[in-house]
C-alpha cells in the first residue's frame, strides 16, 4: 500500500489550564513557554517539518495571544487559520467547530491537544493509520509513574527505589489522525473521549499507535520545568525569532 499523506492539522488550544498557574494567569496554555518558546510554537514547527501545509488553531481563552504570536503561520512555513469559540464547547465540540475551517474537509487530518510536545515521525503515524482501516488512530505513550516505585524483597524489605519508571501500560498522548467521516460523530458540546471514542471502540474503529520518540504532556508547573530541561539537553530549542522569554530560565 502506498504511503498515506496527511497535510492538514488541527490544534485544540482553547483551555484555561487552572493547574498551570501562574503561567496561565495572563495567557492560554498553548502560550506557556518551554525553554523560551510557547508550546504552540514547537507544535507548528514540528508539523511544518513533517509536511503539514495548513493548521487550524481552535482558540477560546485569551486567543488573541496565540494569533498575535503565530500570525498567518508564514514564518513557520505553514498556513495557520483560526476557529474562535464564542462560548466553551468542550474538546469534542471545539474539535467539531474547528473542523469546519479545514482547508480540505474531505481529507484526513492530524489533531493535537494544545499541551503536548513531541518529535516522533508523523509520516509513520499517518502510514500506520492508513494501513489499519480505522476511523481514528490514537498516539499512545508509555505510562511513566510520577513517583518512586519501591523494589520489594523477601519479607517486604525494601531493596531500593526506582524513580519514575515506565510501567506496562499505554496512555492517550493527545495526538490523533482523524478520518473526515468522524466529524459528524463529534458532539456539538462536550468531550469526544466520553462519547465519540467509546462508540468507535465499540465498532472496532479506534486504533492505537505505540509511539517511539520524544513525547511529553504539559499539565503542571513541574512539567514545564522538566520539559524545558529536556528540550535544552536535546538541542531542540526554537530559534530566537520564535522565543518569547529567556530560553535558559
CSV table of C-alpha atoms in Angstrom, one decimal:
chain,number,residue,atom,x,y,z
A,1,UNK,CA,0.0,0.0,0.0
A,2,UNK,CA,1.3,3.5,-0.9
A,3,UNK,CA,2.2,5.8,2.0
A,4,UNK,CA,-0.7,7.9,3.3
A,5,UNK,CA,0.0,11.7,3.2
A,6,UNK,CA,-1.7,13.9,5.8
A,7,UNK,CA,-1.1,17.6,5.1
A,8,UNK,CA,-3.5,19.4,7.4
A,9,UNK,CA,-3.9,19.5,11.2
A,10,UNK,CA,-6.0,21.0,14.0
A,11,UNK,CA,-4.7,22.2,17.4
A,12,UNK,CA,-7.1,22.3,20.3
A,13,UNK,CA,-5.9,25.4,22.3
A,14,UNK,CA,-9.0,26.7,24.0
A,15,UNK,CA,-8.5,25.6,27.6
A,16,UNK,CA,-7.7,27.8,30.6
A,17,UNK,CA,-5.5,25.3,32.4
A,18,UNK,CA,-6.0,26.4,36.0
A,19,UNK,CA,-3.4,23.8,37.2
A,20,UNK,CA,-0.8,25.7,35.2
A,21,UNK,CA,-1.0,28.9,37.2
A,22,UNK,CA,0.8,31.3,37.4
A,23,UNK,CA,1.8,30.6,33.8
A,24,UNK,CA,-1.8,30.8,32.7
A,25,UNK,CA,-3.0,33.8,34.7
A,26,UNK,CA,-2.4,36.0,31.7
A,27,UNK,CA,-2.0,33.6,28.9
A,28,UNK,CA,-3.6,30.5,27.3
A,29,UNK,CA,-1.9,27.1,27.9
A,30,UNK,CA,-0.6,26.9,24.4
A,31,UNK,CA,1.4,30.1,25.0
A,32,UNK,CA,3.2,28.7,28.1
A,33,UNK,CA,6.9,29.0,27.3
A,34,UNK,CA,9.1,25.9,27.3
A,35,UNK,CA,12.8,26.7,27.0
A,36,UNK,CA,11.8,30.2,25.9
A,37,UNK,CA,9.2,29.4,23.2
A,38,UNK,CA,5.5,28.7,23.5
A,39,UNK,CA,4.1,25.2,23.3
A,40,UNK,CA,2.2,26.1,20.1
A,41,UNK,CA,5.5,27.3,18.5
A,42,UNK,CA,7.0,23.9,18.9
A,43,UNK,CA,3.9,22.3,17.6
A,44,UNK,CA,3.7,24.5,14.5
A,45,UNK,CA,7.4,23.9,13.8
A,46,UNK,CA,7.0,20.1,14.2
A,47,UNK,CA,4.0,20.0,11.9
A,48,UNK,CA,5.7,22.0,9.2
A,49,UNK,CA,8.9,19.9,9.5
A,50,UNK,CA,6.7,16.8,8.8
A,51,UNK,CA,5.0,18.1,5.7
A,52,UNK,CA,1.8,19.6,7.1
A,53,UNK,CA,0.8,22.6,5.0
A,54,UNK,CA,-2.2,24.0,6.8
A,55,UNK,CA,-3.2,24.2,10.5
A,56,UNK,CA,-6.4,25.3,12.2
A,57,UNK,CA,-6.0,26.5,15.8
A,58,UNK,CA,-9.1,26.3,17.9
A,59,UNK,CA,-9.0,29.0,20.5
A,60,UNK,CA,-11.0,30.5,23.3
A,61,UNK,CA,-9.4,31.9,26.5
A,62,UNK,CA,-7.1,34.8,25.6
A,63,UNK,CA,-6.9,33.5,22.0
A,64,UNK,CA,-5.6,36.9,20.8
A,65,UNK,CA,-2.2,36.0,22.3
A,66,UNK,CA,-2.0,32.9,20.1
A,67,UNK,CA,-2.9,34.7,16.9
A,68,UNK,CA,-0.5,37.6,17.7
A,69,UNK,CA,2.3,35.1,18.1
A,70,UNK,CA,1.5,32.6,15.2
A,71,UNK,CA,0.0,35.1,12.8
A,72,UNK,CA,-0.7,33.6,9.4
A,73,UNK,CA,1.9,30.9,10.0
A,74,UNK,CA,4.2,32.1,7.2
A,75,UNK,CA,7.3,32.4,9.5
A,76,UNK,CA,6.8,28.7,10.4
A,77,UNK,CA,6.4,27.8,6.8
A,78,UNK,CA,2.8,26.8,7.3
A,79,UNK,CA,-0.7,28.3,6.8
A,80,UNK,CA,-2.5,29.0,10.1
A,81,UNK,CA,-6.2,29.5,10.3
A,82,UNK,CA,-8.3,30.2,13.5
A,83,UNK,CA,-11.6,28.9,14.9
A,84,UNK,CA,-12.6,31.0,17.9
A,85,UNK,CA,-15.3,29.8,20.2
A,86,UNK,CA,-17.7,32.4,21.5
A,87,UNK,CA,-18.5,30.1,24.4
A,88,UNK,CA,-16.7,27.0,25.7
A,89,UNK,CA,-17.7,24.0,23.7
A,90,UNK,CA,-15.6,21.3,25.3
A,91,UNK,CA,-12.8,19.4,23.5
A,92,UNK,CA,-15.2,17.5,21.3
A,93,UNK,CA,-17.4,20.5,20.5
A,94,UNK,CA,-14.4,22.6,19.8
A,95,UNK,CA,-12.9,20.0,17.5
A,96,UNK,CA,-16.2,19.8,15.5
A,97,UNK,CA,-16.4,23.5,15.3
A,98,UNK,CA,-12.8,24.0,14.2
A,99,UNK,CA,-13.0,21.2,11.6
A,100,UNK,CA,-15.3,23.5,9.6
A,101,UNK,CA,-12.2,25.6,8.9
A,102,UNK,CA,-10.0,22.8,7.5
A,103,UNK,CA,-8.7,23.5,4.0
A,104,UNK,CA,-10.0,20.1,2.8
A,105,UNK,CA,-12.9,18.9,4.9
A,106,UNK,CA,-12.9,15.6,2.9
A,107,UNK,CA,-9.3,14.7,3.7
A,108,UNK,CA,-7.8,13.1,6.9
A,109,UNK,CA,-6.2,15.4,9.4
A,110,UNK,CA,-4.0,15.3,12.5
A,111,UNK,CA,-5.4,16.6,15.8
A,112,UNK,CA,-3.1,17.8,18.7
A,113,UNK,CA,-4.1,18.8,22.1
A,114,UNK,CA,-2.6,22.2,22.8
A,115,UNK,CA,-0.5,21.0,25.7
A,116,UNK,CA,1.8,18.3,24.2
A,117,UNK,CA,5.3,18.3,22.9
A,118,UNK,CA,6.5,15.5,20.5
A,119,UNK,CA,9.2,14.8,17.9
A,120,UNK,CA,8.1,11.4,16.5
A,121,UNK,CA,7.6,10.8,12.8
A,122,UNK,CA,4.2,12.0,11.6
A,123,UNK,CA,4.7,10.2,8.3
A,124,UNK,CA,5.0,6.9,10.1
A,125,UNK,CA,1.9,7.8,12.1
A,126,UNK,CA,-0.1,8.6,9.0
A,127,UNK,CA,1.0,5.5,7.2
A,128,UNK,CA,0.1,3.3,10.2
A,129,UNK,CA,-3.4,4.9,10.2
A,130,UNK,CA,-3.8,4.2,6.5
A,131,UNK,CA,-2.8,0.6,6.9
A,132,UNK,CA,-5.1,-0.2,9.8
A,133,UNK,CA,-8.6,0.6,8.4
A,134,UNK,CA,-9.8,2.6,11.4
A,135,UNK,CA,-11.6,5.9,11.7
A,136,UNK,CA,-9.3,7.5,14.3
A,137,UNK,CA,-5.8,6.5,15.3
A,138,UNK,CA,-4.6,7.5,18.8
A,139,UNK,CA,-0.9,8.0,19.5
A,140,UNK,CA,-0.1,6.1,22.7
A,141,UNK,CA,2.8,6.8,25.0
A,142,UNK,CA,4.3,4.5,27.7
A,143,UNK,CA,2.9,5.4,31.1
A,144,UNK,CA,5.6,6.8,33.4
A,145,UNK,CA,5.0,6.9,37.1
A,146,UNK,CA,5.1,10.2,38.9
A,147,UNK,CA,6.6,8.6,42.0
A,148,UNK,CA,9.4,6.4,43.1
A,149,UNK,CA,8.4,2.8,43.0
A,150,UNK,CA,9.7,0.5,45.8
A,151,UNK,CA,11.7,-2.6,44.8
A,152,UNK,CA,10.5,-5.1,47.5
A,153,UNK,CA,12.3,-8.2,48.5
A,154,UNK,CA,11.6,-11.1,50.9
A,155,UNK,CA,9.5,-10.0,53.9
A,156,UNK,CA,8.7,-6.7,52.2
A,157,UNK,CA,12.2,-5.4,52.9
A,158,UNK,CA,12.9,-2.5,50.5
A,159,UNK,CA,15.9,-3.0,48.3
A,160,UNK,CA,15.7,0.4,46.8
A,161,UNK,CA,13.5,2.7,44.7
A,162,UNK,CA,13.2,3.2,41.0
A,163,UNK,CA,12.3,6.9,40.3
A,164,UNK,CA,9.5,7.5,37.8
A,165,UNK,CA,9.8,4.1,35.9
A,166,UNK,CA,7.9,3.3,32.7
A,167,UNK,CA,5.1,0.9,33.6
A,168,UNK,CA,3.5,-1.7,31.3
A,169,UNK,CA,0.6,0.5,30.3
A,170,UNK,CA,-0.1,2.9,27.4
A,171,UNK,CA,-1.7,6.3,27.7
A,172,UNK,CA,-3.5,8.6,25.3
A,173,UNK,CA,-0.8,11.0,24.1
A,174,UNK,CA,-3.3,13.6,22.9
A,175,UNK,CA,-2.3,13.3,19.2
A,176,UNK,CA,-4.5,11.7,16.6
A,177,UNK,CA,-5.2,11.0,12.9
A,178,UNK,CA,-8.9,11.5,12.1
A,179,UNK,CA,-10.8,10.4,9.0
A,180,UNK,CA,-13.2,13.2,7.9
A,181,UNK,CA,-16.3,11.0,8.4
A,182,UNK,CA,-15.8,11.1,12.2
A,183,UNK,CA,-16.5,14.9,12.3
A,184,UNK,CA,-20.3,14.2,12.1
A,185,UNK,CA,-20.0,11.9,15.1
A,186,UNK,CA,-18.5,14.6,17.3
A,187,UNK,CA,-20.7,16.3,19.9
A,188,UNK,CA,-21.7,19.9,19.4
A,189,UNK,CA,-20.8,20.4,23.0
A,190,UNK,CA,-18.8,18.2,25.3
A,191,UNK,CA,-15.9,15.8,25.2
A,192,UNK,CA,-15.4,13.3,22.3
A,193,UNK,CA,-13.5,11.0,24.7
A,194,UNK,CA,-16.7,10.3,26.6
A,195,UNK,CA,-19.0,9.9,23.5
A,196,UNK,CA,-17.3,9.5,20.1
A,197,UNK,CA,-14.3,7.4,21.1
A,198,UNK,CA,-16.3,4.8,23.1
A,199,UNK,CA,-18.6,4.4,20.1
A,200,UNK,CA,-15.7,4.0,17.7
A,201,UNK,CA,-14.1,1.5,20.1
A,202,UNK,CA,-17.4,-0.5,20.2
A,203,UNK,CA,-17.4,-0.5,16.4
A,204,UNK,CA,-13.7,-1.6,16.3
A,205,UNK,CA,-12.8,1.6,14.5
A,206,UNK,CA,-10.4,3.1,17.1
A,207,UNK,CA,-6.7,2.2,16.5
A,208,UNK,CA,-3.8,2.6,18.9
A,209,UNK,CA,-0.3,3.6,17.7
A,210,UNK,CA,2.5,2.9,20.1
A,211,UNK,CA,4.8,5.9,19.5
A,212,UNK,CA,8.6,5.9,19.8
A,213,UNK,CA,10.5,9.1,20.2
A,214,UNK,CA,10.1,12.1,22.4
A,215,UNK,CA,6.7,13.0,23.9
A,216,UNK,CA,5.6,15.0,27.0
A,217,UNK,CA,2.3,16.3,28.2
A,218,UNK,CA,2.5,19.7,29.8
A,219,UNK,CA,-0.1,19.7,32.5
A,220,UNK,CA,1.6,21.2,35.6
A,221,UNK,CA,4.3,23.7,36.5
A,222,UNK,CA,6.7,20.7,37.1
A,223,UNK,CA,6.1,19.5,33.6
A,224,UNK,CA,7.1,23.0,32.2
A,225,UNK,CA,10.4,22.9,34.1
A,226,UNK,CA,11.2,19.3,33.2
A,227,UNK,CA,10.2,19.8,29.5
A,228,UNK,CA,12.4,22.9,29.4
A,229,UNK,CA,15.4,20.9,30.6
A,230,UNK,CA,14.7,18.1,28.1
A,231,UNK,CA,14.4,20.5,25.2
A,232,UNK,CA,17.6,22.2,26.1
A,233,UNK,CA,19.5,19.0,26.6
A,234,UNK,CA,18.3,17.6,23.2
A,235,UNK,CA,19.2,20.7,21.3
A,236,UNK,CA,15.6,21.3,20.3
A,237,UNK,CA,15.3,24.9,21.5
A,238,UNK,CA,13.5,27.0,18.8
A,239,UNK,CA,15.4,29.8,17.1
A,240,UNK,CA,15.4,33.2,18.8
A,241,UNK,CA,12.7,34.7,16.5
A,242,UNK,CA,10.2,32.2,17.9
A,243,UNK,CA,11.1,32.8,21.6
A,244,UNK,CA,9.1,34.9,23.9
A,245,UNK,CA,11.2,34.5,27.1
A,246,UNK,CA,14.8,33.7,28.0
A,247,UNK,CA,15.3,30.0,26.9
A,248,UNK,CA,17.6,29.4,29.9
A,249,UNK,CA,15.0,30.1,32.6
